[in-house]
PDB file of C-alpha atoms in Angstrom:
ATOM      1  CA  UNK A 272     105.170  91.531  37.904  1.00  0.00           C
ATOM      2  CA  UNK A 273     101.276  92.690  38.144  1.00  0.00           C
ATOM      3  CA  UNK A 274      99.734  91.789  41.193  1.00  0.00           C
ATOM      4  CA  UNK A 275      95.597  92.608  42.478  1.00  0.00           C
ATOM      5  CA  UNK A 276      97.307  95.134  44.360  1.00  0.00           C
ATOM      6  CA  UNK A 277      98.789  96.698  41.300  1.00  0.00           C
ATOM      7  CA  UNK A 278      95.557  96.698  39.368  1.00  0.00           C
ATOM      8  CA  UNK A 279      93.425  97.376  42.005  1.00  0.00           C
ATOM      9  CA  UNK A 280      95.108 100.607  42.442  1.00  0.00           C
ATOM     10  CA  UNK A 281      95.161 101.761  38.690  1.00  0.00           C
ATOM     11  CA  UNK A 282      91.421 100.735  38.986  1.00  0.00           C
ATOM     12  CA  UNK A 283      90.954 103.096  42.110  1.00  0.00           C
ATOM     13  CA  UNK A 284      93.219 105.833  40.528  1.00  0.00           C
ATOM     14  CA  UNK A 285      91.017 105.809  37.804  1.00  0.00           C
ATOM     15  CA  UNK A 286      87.586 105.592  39.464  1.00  0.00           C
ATOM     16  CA  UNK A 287      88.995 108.915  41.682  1.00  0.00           C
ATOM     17  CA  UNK A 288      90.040 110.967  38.398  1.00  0.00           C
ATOM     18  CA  UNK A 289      88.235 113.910  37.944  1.00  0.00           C
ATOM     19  CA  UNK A 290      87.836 112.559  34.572  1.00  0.00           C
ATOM     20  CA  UNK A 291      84.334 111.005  35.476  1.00  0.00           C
ATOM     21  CA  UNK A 292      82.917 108.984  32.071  1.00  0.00           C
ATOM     22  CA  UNK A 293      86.740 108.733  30.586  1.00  0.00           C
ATOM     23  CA  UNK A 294      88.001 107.685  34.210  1.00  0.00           C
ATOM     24  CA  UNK A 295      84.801 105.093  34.338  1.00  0.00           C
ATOM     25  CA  UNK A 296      85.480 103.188  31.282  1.00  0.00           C
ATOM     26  CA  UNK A 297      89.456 103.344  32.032  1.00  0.00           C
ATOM     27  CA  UNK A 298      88.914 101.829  34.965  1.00  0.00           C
ATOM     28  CA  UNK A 299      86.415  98.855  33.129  1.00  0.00           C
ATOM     29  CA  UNK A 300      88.946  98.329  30.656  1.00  0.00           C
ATOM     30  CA  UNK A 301      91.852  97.714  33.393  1.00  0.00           C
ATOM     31  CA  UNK A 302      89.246  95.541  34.700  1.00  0.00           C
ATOM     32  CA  UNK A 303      88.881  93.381  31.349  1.00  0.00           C
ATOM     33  CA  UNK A 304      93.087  93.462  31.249  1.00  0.00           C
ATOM     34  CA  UNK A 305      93.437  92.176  33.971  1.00  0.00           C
ATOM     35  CA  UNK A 306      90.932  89.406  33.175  1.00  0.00           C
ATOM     36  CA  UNK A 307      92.123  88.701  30.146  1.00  0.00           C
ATOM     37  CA  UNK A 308      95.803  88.918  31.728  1.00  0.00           C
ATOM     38  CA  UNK A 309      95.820  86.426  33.854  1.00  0.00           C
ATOM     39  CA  UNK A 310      94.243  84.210  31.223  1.00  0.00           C
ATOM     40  CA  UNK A 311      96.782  84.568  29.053  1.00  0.00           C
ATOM     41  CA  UNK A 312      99.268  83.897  31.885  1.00  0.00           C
ATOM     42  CA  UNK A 313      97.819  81.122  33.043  1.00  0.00           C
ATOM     43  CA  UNK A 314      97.756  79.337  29.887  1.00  0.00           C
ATOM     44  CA  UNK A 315     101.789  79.639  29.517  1.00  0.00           C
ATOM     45  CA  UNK A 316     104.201  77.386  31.182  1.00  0.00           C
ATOM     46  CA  UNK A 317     104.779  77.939  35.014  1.00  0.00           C
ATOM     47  CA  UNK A 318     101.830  80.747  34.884  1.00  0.00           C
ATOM     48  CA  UNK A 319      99.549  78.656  36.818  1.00  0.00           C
ATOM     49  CA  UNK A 320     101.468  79.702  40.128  1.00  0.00           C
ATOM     50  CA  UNK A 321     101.630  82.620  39.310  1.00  0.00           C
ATOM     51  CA  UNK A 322      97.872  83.771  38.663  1.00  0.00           C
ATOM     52  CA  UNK A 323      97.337  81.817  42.117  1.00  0.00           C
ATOM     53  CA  UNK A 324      97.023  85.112  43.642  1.00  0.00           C
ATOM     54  CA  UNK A 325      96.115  87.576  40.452  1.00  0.00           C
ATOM     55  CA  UNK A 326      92.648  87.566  40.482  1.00  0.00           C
ATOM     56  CA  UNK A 327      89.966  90.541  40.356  1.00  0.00           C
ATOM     57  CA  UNK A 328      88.257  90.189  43.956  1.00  0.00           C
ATOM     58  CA  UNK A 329      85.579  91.859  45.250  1.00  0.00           C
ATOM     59  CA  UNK A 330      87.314  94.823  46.039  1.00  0.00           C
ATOM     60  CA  UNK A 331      88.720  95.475  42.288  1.00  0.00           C
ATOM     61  CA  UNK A 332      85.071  95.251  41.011  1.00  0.00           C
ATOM     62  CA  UNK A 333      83.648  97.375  44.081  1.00  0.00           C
ATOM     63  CA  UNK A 334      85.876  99.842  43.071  1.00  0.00           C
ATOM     64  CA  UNK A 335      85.046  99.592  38.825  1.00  0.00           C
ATOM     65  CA  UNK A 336      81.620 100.221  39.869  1.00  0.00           C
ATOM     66  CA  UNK A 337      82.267 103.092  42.119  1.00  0.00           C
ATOM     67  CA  UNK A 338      84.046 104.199  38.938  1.00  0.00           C
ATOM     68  CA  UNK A 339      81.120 104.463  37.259  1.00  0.00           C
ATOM     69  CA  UNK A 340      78.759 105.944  40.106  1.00  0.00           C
ATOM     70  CA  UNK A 341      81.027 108.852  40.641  1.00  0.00           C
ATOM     71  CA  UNK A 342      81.234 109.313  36.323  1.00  0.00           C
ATOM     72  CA  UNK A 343      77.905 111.020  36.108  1.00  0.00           C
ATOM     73  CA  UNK A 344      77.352 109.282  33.023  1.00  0.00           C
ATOM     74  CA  UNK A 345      73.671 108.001  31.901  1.00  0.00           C
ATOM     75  CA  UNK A 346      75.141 104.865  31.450  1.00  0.00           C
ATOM     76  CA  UNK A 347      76.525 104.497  35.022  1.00  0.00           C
ATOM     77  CA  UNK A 348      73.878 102.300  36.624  1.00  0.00           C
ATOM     78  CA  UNK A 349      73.556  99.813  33.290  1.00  0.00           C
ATOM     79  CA  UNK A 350      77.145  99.922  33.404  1.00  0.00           C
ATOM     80  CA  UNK A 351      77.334  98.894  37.190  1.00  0.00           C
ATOM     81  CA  UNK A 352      74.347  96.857  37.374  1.00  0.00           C
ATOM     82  CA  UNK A 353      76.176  94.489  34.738  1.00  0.00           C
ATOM     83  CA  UNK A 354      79.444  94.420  36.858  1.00  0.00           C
ATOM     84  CA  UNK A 355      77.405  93.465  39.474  1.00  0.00           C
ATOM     85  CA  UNK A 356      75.478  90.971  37.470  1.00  0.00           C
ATOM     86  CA  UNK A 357      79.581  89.437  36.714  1.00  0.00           C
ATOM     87  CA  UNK A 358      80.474  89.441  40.102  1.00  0.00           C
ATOM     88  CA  UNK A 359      76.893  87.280  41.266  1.00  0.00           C
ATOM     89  CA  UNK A 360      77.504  84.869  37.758  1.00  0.00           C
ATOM     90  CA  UNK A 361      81.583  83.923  39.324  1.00  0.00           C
ATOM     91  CA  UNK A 362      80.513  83.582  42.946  1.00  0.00           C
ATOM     92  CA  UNK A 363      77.662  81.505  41.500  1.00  0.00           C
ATOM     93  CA  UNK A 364      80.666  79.478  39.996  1.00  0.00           C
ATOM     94  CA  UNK A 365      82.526  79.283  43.003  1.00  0.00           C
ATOM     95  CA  UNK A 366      84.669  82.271  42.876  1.00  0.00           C
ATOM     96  CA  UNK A 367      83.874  83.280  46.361  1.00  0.00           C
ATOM     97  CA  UNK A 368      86.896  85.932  46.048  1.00  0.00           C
ATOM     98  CA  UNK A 369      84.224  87.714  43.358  1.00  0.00           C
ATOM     99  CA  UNK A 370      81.345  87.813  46.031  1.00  0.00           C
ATOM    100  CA  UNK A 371      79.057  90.812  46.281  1.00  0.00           C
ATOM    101  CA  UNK A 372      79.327  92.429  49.500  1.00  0.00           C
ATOM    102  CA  UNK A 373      77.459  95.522  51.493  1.00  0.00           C
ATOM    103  CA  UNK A 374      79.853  97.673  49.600  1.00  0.00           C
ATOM    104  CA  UNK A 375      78.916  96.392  46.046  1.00  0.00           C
ATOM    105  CA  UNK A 376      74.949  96.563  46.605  1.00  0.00           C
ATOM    106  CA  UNK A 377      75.450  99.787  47.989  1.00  0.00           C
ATOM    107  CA  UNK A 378      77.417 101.069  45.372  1.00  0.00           C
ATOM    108  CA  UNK A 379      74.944  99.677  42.492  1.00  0.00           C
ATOM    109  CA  UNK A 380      72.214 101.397  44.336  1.00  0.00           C
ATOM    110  CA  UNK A 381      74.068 104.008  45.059  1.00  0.00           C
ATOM    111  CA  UNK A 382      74.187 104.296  40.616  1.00  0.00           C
ATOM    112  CA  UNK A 383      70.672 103.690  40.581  1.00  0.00           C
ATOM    113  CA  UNK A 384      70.060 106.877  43.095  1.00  0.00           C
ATOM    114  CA  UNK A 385      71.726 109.219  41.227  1.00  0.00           C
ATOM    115  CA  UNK A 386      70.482 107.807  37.387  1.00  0.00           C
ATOM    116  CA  UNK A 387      67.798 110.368  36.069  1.00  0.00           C
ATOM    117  CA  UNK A 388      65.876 106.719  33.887  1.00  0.00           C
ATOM    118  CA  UNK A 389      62.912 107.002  34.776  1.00  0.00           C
ATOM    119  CA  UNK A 390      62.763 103.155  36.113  1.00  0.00           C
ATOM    120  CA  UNK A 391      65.682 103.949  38.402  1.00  0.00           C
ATOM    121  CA  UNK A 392      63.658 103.947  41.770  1.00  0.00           C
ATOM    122  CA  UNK A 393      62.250 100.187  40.966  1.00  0.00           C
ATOM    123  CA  UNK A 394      65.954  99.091  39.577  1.00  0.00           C
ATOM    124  CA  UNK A 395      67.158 100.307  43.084  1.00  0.00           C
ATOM    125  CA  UNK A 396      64.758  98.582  45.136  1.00  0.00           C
ATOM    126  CA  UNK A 397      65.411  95.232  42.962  1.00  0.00           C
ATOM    127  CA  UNK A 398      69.129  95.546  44.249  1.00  0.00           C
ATOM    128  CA  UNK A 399      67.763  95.870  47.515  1.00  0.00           C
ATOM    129  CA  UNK A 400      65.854  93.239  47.563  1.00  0.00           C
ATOM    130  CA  UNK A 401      68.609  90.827  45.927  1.00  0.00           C
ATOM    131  CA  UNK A 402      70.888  92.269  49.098  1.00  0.00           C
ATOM    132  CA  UNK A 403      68.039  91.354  51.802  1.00  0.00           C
ATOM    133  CA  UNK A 404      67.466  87.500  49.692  1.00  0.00           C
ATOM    134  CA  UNK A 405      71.416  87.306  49.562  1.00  0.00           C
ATOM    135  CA  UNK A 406      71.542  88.265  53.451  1.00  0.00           C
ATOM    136  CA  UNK A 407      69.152  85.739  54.162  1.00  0.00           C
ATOM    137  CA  UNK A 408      71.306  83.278  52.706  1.00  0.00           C
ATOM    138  CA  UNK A 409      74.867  83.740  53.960  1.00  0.00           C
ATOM    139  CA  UNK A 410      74.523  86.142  56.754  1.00  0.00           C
ATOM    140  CA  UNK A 411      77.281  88.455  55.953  1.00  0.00           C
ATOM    141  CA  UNK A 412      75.487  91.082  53.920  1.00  0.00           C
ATOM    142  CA  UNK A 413      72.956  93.113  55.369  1.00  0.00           C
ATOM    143  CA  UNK A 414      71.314  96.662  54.474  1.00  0.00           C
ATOM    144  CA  UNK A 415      72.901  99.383  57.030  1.00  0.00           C
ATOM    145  CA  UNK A 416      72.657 102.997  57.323  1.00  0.00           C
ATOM    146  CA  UNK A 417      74.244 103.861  54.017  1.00  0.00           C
ATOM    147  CA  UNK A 418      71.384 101.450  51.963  1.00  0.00           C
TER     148      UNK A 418
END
């Protein structure tokens, strides 16, 4: 049976394809699967055990927005920013497995970086600045050398 592990990897696969926008939106819709997956398995009898430990974490988003900062696609930092925006709205719920870390906020600004929008310098420092508030606030995520 699917596990994180399983989609996690097709997710990765997908994000390191040299097929950049296609490999992007692959990887978003494997994303959504497995979402709607473990829905659908949770709602049948015995599933609930099951889908214990099938979840996205922070690691399977991390790795659907990498997806789309490696695409090259115009679309990549929207796309990422509302990821990231999904991952903050669970963790807000108390789906701490879902929680931004350094990796995510470096990743979205990492979109942000290489997005030719012409607001893409201020959308950048916004993610910064959510990083430094959400630092402030748990301690475990802190700008580094790579932000």
């Amino acid at each position: 049976q699917p596990s994180t592990y399983s989609f996690a990897t097709v997710i990765s696969a997908w994000a390191k394809s040299k097929s950049h926008t296609e490999g992007a939106e692959r990887a978003e819709y494997i994303l959504a699967r497995m979402i709607d997956f473990r829905k659908k398995i949770a709602s049948s009898e015995g599933g609930e055990e099951y889908t214990k430990n099938l979840y996205p974490d922070t690691v399977v988003y991390n790795s659907c927005i990498d997806a789309w900062a490696r695409s090259g696609d115009p679309r990549a930092a929207t796309k990422a920013q509302a990821i990231f925006n999904e991952m903050e709205d669970e963790a807000q719920r108390g789906n701490a497995h879902v929680a931004p870390d350094a990796i995510t906020y470096n990743t979205v600004i990492n979109c942000y970086a290489n997005s030719k929008h012409v607001s893409a310098a201020k959308a950048a420092e916004r993610v910064l600045k959510r990083m430094e508030n959400a630092s402030d606030k748990e301690g475990r995520i802190a700008p580094n050398t790579r932000t």
